Amino acid sequence: MHSKSFLAAALLAPATVSAQLNELAVRAGLKYFGTALREGAINNDQQYARILGDTREFGQLVPENGQKWDATQPNRGQFNFQSGDITANTAKRNGQGLRCHTLVWYSQLPGWVSSGSWNRQTLESVMKTHIDNVMGHYKGQCYAWDVVNEAVDDNGNWRDNVFLRVFNTDYLPLSFRLAKAADPDTKLYYNDYNLEYNQGKTDRAVELVKIVQEAGAPIDGVGFQGHLIVGSTPTRQQLATVLRRFTSLGVEVAYTELDIRHSRLPASSQASIQQGNDYANVVGSCLDVPGCVGVTVWSFTDKYSWIPETFQGEGDALIYDRNFNKKPAWSSISSVLAAAATQTASSVPTSTSVPPVTTTFSTVVTTAPPTSASTTSTTSSSAVPVPEQTRWGQCGGIGWSGPTRCQSPWTCTKLNDWYHQCL
Ligand code: G3I
């Protein structure tokens, strides 16, 4: 699904209900706010499916594993789209966009490819068959494809893999050329992690884009995976600077796999707040750079995340907790988007169909309305009750128009310019 459809899905949502992340993102000028879909969860967990399928919250889906080489062509010539279709069909059914992930990657690459004995001709033929079949199957459905994934290692060198060994860096333009021929209408991305730190790895990724461009091959975008760590996430300004290194080359950028993990669990409330600030900086940096088109979280709930398997003792990196409660991170993102949406809305003519955003923030934190037990802060005898926010709820920040008083005994505390919370 292409950008117009992303926009339509978000703007069709009724303006009277509280705004969710994709609605706010679109109003703020992004194409989407999206999430990865975990194939094993969608049919077994109704709550997961319900939140994931809410187009106000997520305007775009990406399969966590289903389109990778080991899923789509586990044996030579045997294609299987069962797992990849779960996400494509869910997106179609819900009216959500689709990002597609991924074609040429050293990982989740079946042994028959990684351990095969190839020359340029035979490996090109294998790559062409794979790309033609997989992109052909999803033709017309993907906003973007991650054509090449993680071609740079953690030290900033070209990552050793079967493609590099056979072609040297020629496999980079080759992959993009093959992809263009298979589906000329999708955006073709290079996708990698740790580009955010603007170090040697980032320099190499810049070189990669130039290699592809100088070879005359098409490349449309660079995906910043955004697998980050609470407290070590670069600032909004630093992130915007690194995004601009790529947009200045004429490609768009996006955060494609965002999660910000705690390195120690359980997270303290201070660490949860820090996580929220880090998320706000990442999303804010995308808003600051005109060529940044959207943000995708790598799953949305701590219930389903790749992190604990890979980094023992770390995790809780997402925006909903494992019981599907929105975390401070969710509130921070919604605040930063809402502030940008407010600016965007005030700069568009009133005749446009952009619904007002000021009515939309009052349920940023899903909590029960104040009960009679929580009346301590109204001192006037006015018949109109002053709305009060519950513990952990947002009570201020740029763009916030919801309650600014907290239920007793909580105090509205400024955490950053965008987010004040009842603590
Ligand atoms: O498919 C097998 C299944 O047959 C078996 O029963 C099961 C037992 O553990 O394992 C299944 O494979 C797992 C696979 O996901 C599919 O669910 C692997 O063990 C597991 O290691 C694999 O992890 C995925 C990882 O990529 C592999 O590299 C994660 O779910 C996925 O989130 C992660 O995603 C990557 C992006 O694609 C690229 N960027 C980094 C990101 C995080 O590593």
PDB file of C-alpha atoms in Angstrom, residues 1 63 66-68 71-73 78-90 92 98 100 103 128-142 145 178-179 181-184 186:
ATOM      1  CA  MET A   1       0.000   0.000   0.000  1.00  0.00           C
ATOM      2  CA  PRO A  63       6.547  -9.274   9.032  1.00  0.00           C
ATOM      3  CA  GLY A  66       7.855 -14.385   7.384  1.00  0.00           C
ATOM      4  CA  GLN A  67       9.451 -12.862   4.285  1.00  0.00           C
ATOM      5  CA  LYS A  68      13.038 -13.799   5.058  1.00  0.00           C
ATOM      6  CA  ALA A  71      10.933 -18.772   5.328  1.00  0.00           C
ATOM      7  CA  THR A  72      10.289 -18.071   1.645  1.00  0.00           C
ATOM      8  CA  GLN A  73      12.774 -20.424  -0.058  1.00  0.00           C
ATOM      9  CA  GLN A  78      10.683 -24.418  -3.234  1.00  0.00           C
ATOM     10  CA  PHE A  79       8.888 -21.214  -2.409  1.00  0.00           C
ATOM     11  CA  ASN A  80       6.629 -20.833   0.571  1.00  0.00           C
ATOM     12  CA  PHE A  81       4.650 -17.677   1.298  1.00  0.00           C
ATOM     13  CA  GLN A  82       2.497 -18.993   4.111  1.00  0.00           C
ATOM     14  CA  SER A  83       4.223 -17.094   6.874  1.00  0.00           C
ATOM     15  CA  GLY A  84       4.829 -13.907   4.872  1.00  0.00           C
ATOM     16  CA  ASP A  85       1.204 -13.864   3.782  1.00  0.00           C
ATOM     17  CA  ILE A  86       0.048 -13.660   7.398  1.00  0.00           C
ATOM     18  CA  THR A  87       1.256 -10.069   7.579  1.00  0.00           C
ATOM     19  CA  ALA A  88       0.343  -9.145   4.013  1.00  0.00           C
ATOM     20  CA  ASN A  89      -3.200 -10.459   4.471  1.00  0.00           C
ATOM     21  CA  THR A  90      -3.622  -8.846   7.883  1.00  0.00           C
ATOM     22  CA  LYS A  92      -4.883  -5.877   3.501  1.00  0.00           C
ATOM     23  CA  LEU A  98       2.987  -3.008   4.317  1.00  0.00           C
ATOM     24  CA  CYS A 100       8.537  -5.786   3.242  1.00  0.00           C
ATOM     25  CA  LEU A 103      15.802 -10.063   0.473  1.00  0.00           C
ATOM     26  CA  LYS A 128      17.485 -13.318  -9.389  1.00  0.00           C
ATOM     27  CA  THR A 129      15.232 -16.340  -8.919  1.00  0.00           C
ATOM     28  CA  HIS A 130      14.742 -15.492  -5.256  1.00  0.00           C
ATOM     29  CA  ILE A 131      14.070 -11.808  -5.778  1.00  0.00           C
ATOM     30  CA  ASP A 132      11.792 -12.374  -8.790  1.00  0.00           C
ATOM     31  CA  ASN A 133       9.675 -14.895  -6.940  1.00  0.00           C
ATOM     32  CA  VAL A 134       9.431 -13.182  -3.573  1.00  0.00           C
ATOM     33  CA  MET A 135       8.975  -9.652  -4.872  1.00  0.00           C
ATOM     34  CA  GLY A 136       6.708 -10.981  -7.603  1.00  0.00           C
ATOM     35  CA  HIS A 137       4.458 -12.621  -5.020  1.00  0.00           C
ATOM     36  CA  TYR A 138       4.049  -9.347  -3.101  1.00  0.00           C
ATOM     37  CA  LYS A 139       4.123  -7.083  -6.151  1.00  0.00           C
ATOM     38  CA  GLY A 140       2.063  -3.936  -5.724  1.00  0.00           C
ATOM     39  CA  GLN A 141       1.592  -4.510  -1.974  1.00  0.00           C
ATOM     40  CA  CYS A 142       4.807  -3.211  -0.437  1.00  0.00           C
ATOM     41  CA  TRP A 145      11.366  -3.490   0.450  1.00  0.00           C
ATOM     42  CA  LEU A 178      17.360  -7.135  -9.602  1.00  0.00           C
ATOM     43  CA  ALA A 179      14.814  -5.692  -7.175  1.00  0.00           C
ATOM     44  CA  ALA A 181      13.297  -5.276 -12.332  1.00  0.00           C
ATOM     45  CA  ALA A 182      11.075  -7.456 -10.132  1.00  0.00           C
ATOM     46  CA  ASP A 183       8.854  -4.638  -8.792  1.00  0.00           C
ATOM     47  CA  PRO A 184       9.519  -1.206 -10.253  1.00  0.00           C
ATOM     48  CA  THR A 186       8.164  -0.202  -4.540  1.00  0.00           C
TER      49      THR A 186
END
